[in-house]
Amino acid sequence: MTRWRITVEYDGTGFVGWQRQENGPSIQEALESAIERFSGETPRVFGAGRTDAGVHASGQVAHFDLEKATGAATVADALNAHLRPDPIAVLDAAAVEPTFDARISARQRAYLYRIVNRRAPLTTDRDRAWPVQTPLDARAMNEAAARLVGKHDFSTFRASLCQARSPIKTLDVLDVAREGEEIRIEVRARSFLHRQVRNIVGTLKLVGEGRWSADDVTAALEARDRSKGGPTAPACGLFLTEVLY
Amino acid sequence: MTRWRITVEYDGTGFVGWQRQENGPSIQEALESAIERFSGETPRVFGAGRTDAGVHASGQVAHFDLEKATGAATVADALNAHLRPDPIAVLDAAAVEPTFDARISARQRAYLYRIVNRRAPLTTDRDRAWPVQTPLDARAMNEAAARLVGKHDFSTFRASLCQARSPIKTLDVLDVAREGEEIRIEVRARSFLHRQVRNIVGTLKLVGEGRWSADDVTAALEARDRSKGGPTAPACGLFLTEVLY
């Protein structure tokens, strides 16, 4: 038995999300099917981040166990061959210690949220960024973002369906930077509440539009009440970019 | 009568190319239809670059004439509304002198060719880059590219269907640079032969693989014979990025 760690990239547009569900195709199911077609075995695949429907990944990490003896390059190439034509790619595969757990062993998860801030609709970036027409002040967004860095009760930014035991999380990084017409929001933490990143981005957009101040963000955080936060930003702008162990 | 200059972005994947054709949807036809629905007029739209099927643009420029008196913001917004759901966007519109001609007045056209150089297939970049699995030496490609800069007879890199009167063109810029797993090839010239960029990229890939030297590129150029050049790179990696006047 070998435990395999894989790094996975995907375009989440046509999927119900990472997690296997009855109502449509998931990334997990596509990977498990590819593993079965390659090996004849039916291990469960465990991912570091349970991305929602429409959320993308450039650096998701997952693990699974195989009886079959094989090499790392073969695992990656065979899975990629069996994943076609789904927009899911195994970037890397490695044999790891049997104690490695993609979800539990993770020290830090990194997400990127992309906003394209212009009047014209998207073409080549459609479904891979949030198009926002109102001019956004990225500097003001970045200043307000600093209010959320550190250890806080994030109930204001937590989806009602969130199953985490505690609403207390520690944001290591929350940076907002403009690159031309694109606004890139980088966020890093050991773990996140359900929809935390998208709820934070929807709130920072209010700041970018000048409708909210940084103090309003602090007040919303301190209210510990989802109804005091901004709206949820759409899934299409979100990318799981890296998981550190 | 007002002459309008528009800057246009599009995902060329589902189109037969810029130019109106019988066998499928074109960018030109989509723009002309949107103009008619907005204004009731049926002007012809002239583009700076006749991009092939599957080629994208982030900065195509075109012009057309309208009798209707209207403002620049209205032209852009109305065309974008009528272009939905096509992945075509008008980034900018401006009233210009009646002597302005998007094709003839252009001083320089810029293209970007994107190669993603890795073993794994593409997901979020599918149809928007050329996936090349063999490791490529971008520095060797850049050195060989220098052999093609300047004024030359580019018959070796000219499609057999090319209608240009002369095969002599002047490349102002041909730069190859690696950014992580992506290789970006920037090329600038007043004008190009048909498929010149894709034929040059297909040749530079042979250099990147170590199969050709820079001297082989010089010899191919001097042969003035399409059969002595490398294969044509696929359309999906090519973007018309800028037109200067």
PDB file of N, CA, C and O in Angstrom, chain A residues 19-55:
ATOM      1  N   GLN A  19     -16.369  18.392  -3.592  1.00  0.00           N
ATOM      2  CA  GLN A  19     -16.925  17.232  -2.904  1.00  0.00           C
ATOM      3  C   GLN A  19     -17.990  16.490  -3.724  1.00  0.00           C
ATOM      4  O   GLN A  19     -18.853  17.106  -4.346  1.00  0.00           O
ATOM      5  N   ARG A  20     -17.899  15.176  -3.704  1.00  0.00           N
ATOM      6  CA  ARG A  20     -18.857  14.301  -4.376  1.00  0.00           C
ATOM      7  C   ARG A  20     -20.274  14.611  -3.887  1.00  0.00           C
ATOM      8  O   ARG A  20     -20.521  14.697  -2.681  1.00  0.00           O
ATOM      9  N   GLN A  21     -21.199  14.812  -4.821  1.00  0.00           N
ATOM     10  CA  GLN A  21     -22.588  15.124  -4.494  1.00  0.00           C
ATOM     11  C   GLN A  21     -23.496  14.426  -5.491  1.00  0.00           C
ATOM     12  O   GLN A  21     -23.081  14.057  -6.576  1.00  0.00           O
ATOM     13  N   GLU A  22     -24.754  14.307  -5.112  1.00  0.00           N
ATOM     14  CA  GLU A  22     -25.720  13.625  -5.976  1.00  0.00           C
ATOM     15  C   GLU A  22     -26.109  14.462  -7.191  1.00  0.00           C
ATOM     16  O   GLU A  22     -26.499  13.933  -8.219  1.00  0.00           O
ATOM     17  N   ASN A  23     -26.029  15.793  -7.034  1.00  0.00           N
ATOM     18  CA  ASN A  23     -26.666  16.659  -8.030  1.00  0.00           C
ATOM     19  C   ASN A  23     -25.778  17.098  -9.190  1.00  0.00           C
ATOM     20  O   ASN A  23     -26.141  17.999  -9.936  1.00  0.00           O
ATOM     21  N   GLY A  24     -24.615  16.463  -9.370  1.00  0.00           N
ATOM     22  CA  GLY A  24     -23.800  16.836 -10.518  1.00  0.00           C
ATOM     23  C   GLY A  24     -22.364  16.389 -10.363  1.00  0.00           C
ATOM     24  O   GLY A  24     -21.979  15.819  -9.340  1.00  0.00           O
ATOM     25  N   PRO A  25     -21.532  16.650 -11.397  1.00  0.00           N
ATOM     26  CA  PRO A  25     -20.144  16.185 -11.386  1.00  0.00           C
ATOM     27  C   PRO A  25     -19.282  16.981 -10.415  1.00  0.00           C
ATOM     28  O   PRO A  25     -19.372  18.204 -10.334  1.00  0.00           O
ATOM     29  N   SER A  26     -18.458  16.264  -9.665  1.00  0.00           N
ATOM     30  CA  SER A  26     -17.531  16.904  -8.724  1.00  0.00           C
ATOM     31  C   SER A  26     -16.100  16.549  -9.114  1.00  0.00           C
ATOM     32  O   SER A  26     -15.853  15.575  -9.826  1.00  0.00           O
ATOM     33  N   ILE A  27     -15.156  17.364  -8.615  1.00  0.00           N
ATOM     34  CA  ILE A  27     -13.734  17.099  -8.863  1.00  0.00           C
ATOM     35  C   ILE A  27     -13.342  15.781  -8.201  1.00  0.00           C
ATOM     36  O   ILE A  27     -12.654  14.944  -8.802  1.00  0.00           O
ATOM     37  N   GLN A  28     -13.792  15.583  -6.967  1.00  0.00           N
ATOM     38  CA  GLN A  28     -13.460  14.357  -6.231  1.00  0.00           C
ATOM     39  C   GLN A  28     -13.892  13.110  -7.003  1.00  0.00           C
ATOM     40  O   GLN A  28     -13.122  12.164  -7.171  1.00  0.00           O
ATOM     41  N   GLU A  29     -15.122  13.139  -7.488  1.00  0.00           N
ATOM     42  CA  GLU A  29     -15.654  11.989  -8.238  1.00  0.00           C
ATOM     43  C   GLU A  29     -14.845  11.751  -9.516  1.00  0.00           C
ATOM     44  O   GLU A  29     -14.543  10.606  -9.870  1.00  0.00           O
ATOM     45  N   ALA A  30     -14.489  12.840 -10.222  1.00  0.00           N
ATOM     46  CA  ALA A  30     -13.714  12.697 -11.465  1.00  0.00           C
ATOM     47  C   ALA A  30     -12.359  12.061 -11.173  1.00  0.00           C
ATOM     48  O   ALA A  30     -11.896  11.183 -11.909  1.00  0.00           O
ATOM     49  N   LEU A  31     -11.718  12.480 -10.063  1.00  0.00           N
ATOM     50  CA  LEU A  31     -10.418  11.901  -9.700  1.00  0.00           C
ATOM     51  C   LEU A  31     -10.577  10.440  -9.296  1.00  0.00           C
ATOM     52  O   LEU A  31      -9.783   9.584  -9.706  1.00  0.00           O
ATOM     53  N   GLU A  32     -11.601  10.153  -8.504  1.00  0.00           N
ATOM     54  CA  GLU A  32     -11.801   8.760  -8.058  1.00  0.00           C
ATOM     55  C   GLU A  32     -12.089   7.844  -9.246  1.00  0.00           C
ATOM     56  O   GLU A  32     -11.614   6.708  -9.299  1.00  0.00           O
ATOM     57  N   SER A  33     -12.859   8.335 -10.227  1.00  0.00           N
ATOM     58  CA  SER A  33     -13.128   7.533 -11.428  1.00  0.00           C
ATOM     59  C   SER A  33     -11.854   7.298 -12.223  1.00  0.00           C
ATOM     60  O   SER A  33     -11.613   6.198 -12.734  1.00  0.00           O
ATOM     61  N   ALA A  34     -11.019   8.342 -12.353  1.00  0.00           N
ATOM     62  CA  ALA A  34      -9.766   8.200 -13.108  1.00  0.00           C
ATOM     63  C   ALA A  34      -8.835   7.203 -12.410  1.00  0.00           C
ATOM     64  O   ALA A  34      -8.170   6.394 -13.056  1.00  0.00           O
ATOM     65  N   ILE A  35      -8.798   7.252 -11.075  1.00  0.00           N
ATOM     66  CA  ILE A  35      -7.956   6.310 -10.317  1.00  0.00           C
ATOM     67  C   ILE A  35      -8.444   4.878 -10.543  1.00  0.00           C
ATOM     68  O   ILE A  35      -7.657   3.955 -10.765  1.00  0.00           O
ATOM     69  N   GLU A  36      -9.758   4.701 -10.534  1.00  0.00           N
ATOM     70  CA  GLU A  36     -10.297   3.352 -10.739  1.00  0.00           C
ATOM     71  C   GLU A  36      -9.979   2.837 -12.144  1.00  0.00           C
ATOM     72  O   GLU A  36      -9.585   1.679 -12.317  1.00  0.00           O
ATOM     73  N   ARG A  37     -10.113   3.708 -13.146  1.00  0.00           N
ATOM     74  CA  ARG A  37      -9.845   3.266 -14.523  1.00  0.00           C
ATOM     75  C   ARG A  37      -8.367   2.932 -14.704  1.00  0.00           C
ATOM     76  O   ARG A  37      -8.000   2.054 -15.488  1.00  0.00           O
ATOM     77  N   PHE A  38      -7.518   3.631 -13.973  1.00  0.00           N
ATOM     78  CA  PHE A  38      -6.069   3.404 -14.083  1.00  0.00           C
ATOM     79  C   PHE A  38      -5.636   2.159 -13.312  1.00  0.00           C
ATOM     80  O   PHE A  38      -4.841   1.346 -13.788  1.00  0.00           O
ATOM     81  N   SER A  39      -6.190   1.977 -12.096  1.00  0.00           N
ATOM     82  CA  SER A  39      -5.644   0.959 -11.187  1.00  0.00           C
ATOM     83  C   SER A  39      -6.594  -0.204 -10.896  1.00  0.00           C
ATOM     84  O   SER A  39      -6.174  -1.223 -10.365  1.00  0.00           O
ATOM     85  N   GLY A  40      -7.876  -0.026 -11.188  1.00  0.00           N
ATOM     86  CA  GLY A  40      -8.847  -1.031 -10.799  1.00  0.00           C
ATOM     87  C   GLY A  40      -9.230  -0.941  -9.328  1.00  0.00           C
ATOM     88  O   GLY A  40     -10.091  -1.682  -8.855  1.00  0.00           O
ATOM     89  N   GLU A  41      -8.584  -0.026  -8.600  1.00  0.00           N
ATOM     90  CA  GLU A  41      -8.880   0.143  -7.175  1.00  0.00           C
ATOM     91  C   GLU A  41      -9.829   1.326  -6.971  1.00  0.00           C
ATOM     92  O   GLU A  41      -9.950   2.185  -7.832  1.00  0.00           O
ATOM     93  N   THR A  42     -10.499   1.337  -5.814  1.00  0.00           N
ATOM     94  CA  THR A  42     -11.491   2.390  -5.575  1.00  0.00           C
ATOM     95  C   THR A  42     -11.252   3.130  -4.263  1.00  0.00           C
ATOM     96  O   THR A  42     -12.130   3.196  -3.405  1.00  0.00           O
ATOM     97  N   PRO A  43     -10.031   3.701  -4.119  1.00  0.00           N
ATOM     98  CA  PRO A  43      -9.778   4.441  -2.884  1.00  0.00           C
ATOM     99  C   PRO A  43     -10.569   5.752  -2.863  1.00  0.00           C
ATOM    100  O   PRO A  43     -10.931   6.274  -3.914  1.00  0.00           O
ATOM    101  N   ARG A  44     -10.815   6.258  -1.671  1.00  0.00           N
ATOM    102  CA  ARG A  44     -11.404   7.582  -1.566  1.00  0.00           C
ATOM    103  C   ARG A  44     -10.287   8.625  -1.670  1.00  0.00           C
ATOM    104  O   ARG A  44      -9.176   8.397  -1.194  1.00  0.00           O
ATOM    105  N   VAL A  45     -10.583   9.742  -2.310  1.00  0.00           N
ATOM    106  CA  VAL A  45      -9.608  10.836  -2.441  1.00  0.00           C
ATOM    107  C   VAL A  45      -9.974  11.929  -1.454  1.00  0.00           C
ATOM    108  O   VAL A  45     -11.124  12.368  -1.400  1.00  0.00           O
ATOM    109  N   PHE A  46      -8.992  12.364  -0.658  1.00  0.00           N
ATOM    110  CA  PHE A  46      -9.211  13.419   0.345  1.00  0.00           C
ATOM    111  C   PHE A  46      -8.496  14.697  -0.087  1.00  0.00           C
ATOM    112  O   PHE A  46      -7.284  14.671  -0.348  1.00  0.00           O
ATOM    113  N   GLY A  47      -9.231  15.795  -0.163  1.00  0.00           N
ATOM    114  CA  GLY A  47      -8.648  17.058  -0.613  1.00  0.00           C
ATOM    115  C   GLY A  47      -8.376  17.999   0.548  1.00  0.00           C
ATOM    116  O   GLY A  47      -9.046  17.940   1.581  1.00  0.00           O
ATOM    117  N   ALA A  48      -7.402  18.904   0.346  1.00  0.00           N
ATOM    118  CA  ALA A  48      -7.053  19.882   1.390  1.00  0.00           C
ATOM    119  C   ALA A  48      -8.136  20.938   1.539  1.00  0.00           C
ATOM    120  O   ALA A  48      -8.375  21.439   2.630  1.00  0.00           O
ATOM    121  N   GLY A  49      -8.786  21.296   0.432  1.00  0.00           N
ATOM    122  CA  GLY A  49      -9.808  22.347   0.482  1.00  0.00           C
ATOM    123  C   GLY A  49     -11.056  21.901  -0.248  1.00  0.00           C
ATOM    124  O   GLY A  49     -10.969  21.474  -1.400  1.00  0.00           O
ATOM    125  N   ARG A  50     -12.224  22.000   0.411  1.00  0.00           N
ATOM    126  CA  ARG A  50     -13.470  21.603  -0.250  1.00  0.00           C
ATOM    127  C   ARG A  50     -14.024  22.813  -1.008  1.00  0.00           C
ATOM    128  O   ARG A  50     -14.913  23.504  -0.526  1.00  0.00           O
ATOM    129  N   THR A  51     -13.468  23.050  -2.194  1.00  0.00           N
ATOM    130  CA  THR A  51     -13.889  24.225  -2.969  1.00  0.00           C
ATOM    131  C   THR A  51     -15.344  24.084  -3.401  1.00  0.00           C
ATOM    132  O   THR A  51     -15.815  23.007  -3.737  1.00  0.00           O
ATOM    133  N   ASP A  52     -16.058  25.232  -3.405  1.00  0.00           N
ATOM    134  CA  ASP A  52     -17.474  25.272  -3.800  1.00  0.00           C
ATOM    135  C   ASP A  52     -17.643  25.163  -5.321  1.00  0.00           C
ATOM    136  O   ASP A  52     -16.670  25.286  -6.064  1.00  0.00           O
ATOM    137  N   ALA A  53     -18.877  24.999  -5.743  1.00  0.00           N
ATOM    138  CA  ALA A  53     -19.209  24.978  -7.176  1.00  0.00           C
ATOM    139  C   ALA A  53     -18.664  26.237  -7.849  1.00  0.00           C
ATOM    140  O   ALA A  53     -18.866  27.352  -7.350  1.00  0.00           O
ATOM    141  N   GLY A  54     -17.961  26.062  -8.975  1.00  0.00           N
ATOM    142  CA  GLY A  54     -17.474  27.204  -9.738  1.00  0.00           C
ATOM    143  C   GLY A  54     -16.140  27.772  -9.280  1.00  0.00           C
ATOM    144  O   GLY A  54     -15.562  28.616  -9.957  1.00  0.00           O
ATOM    145  N   VAL A  55     -15.649  27.302  -8.126  1.00  0.00           N
ATOM    146  CA  VAL A  55     -14.343  27.755  -7.630  1.00  0.00           C
ATOM    147  C   VAL A  55     -13.242  26.925  -8.301  1.00  0.00           C
ATOM    148  O   VAL A  55     -13.403  25.722  -8.502  1.00  0.00           O
TER     149      VAL A  55
END
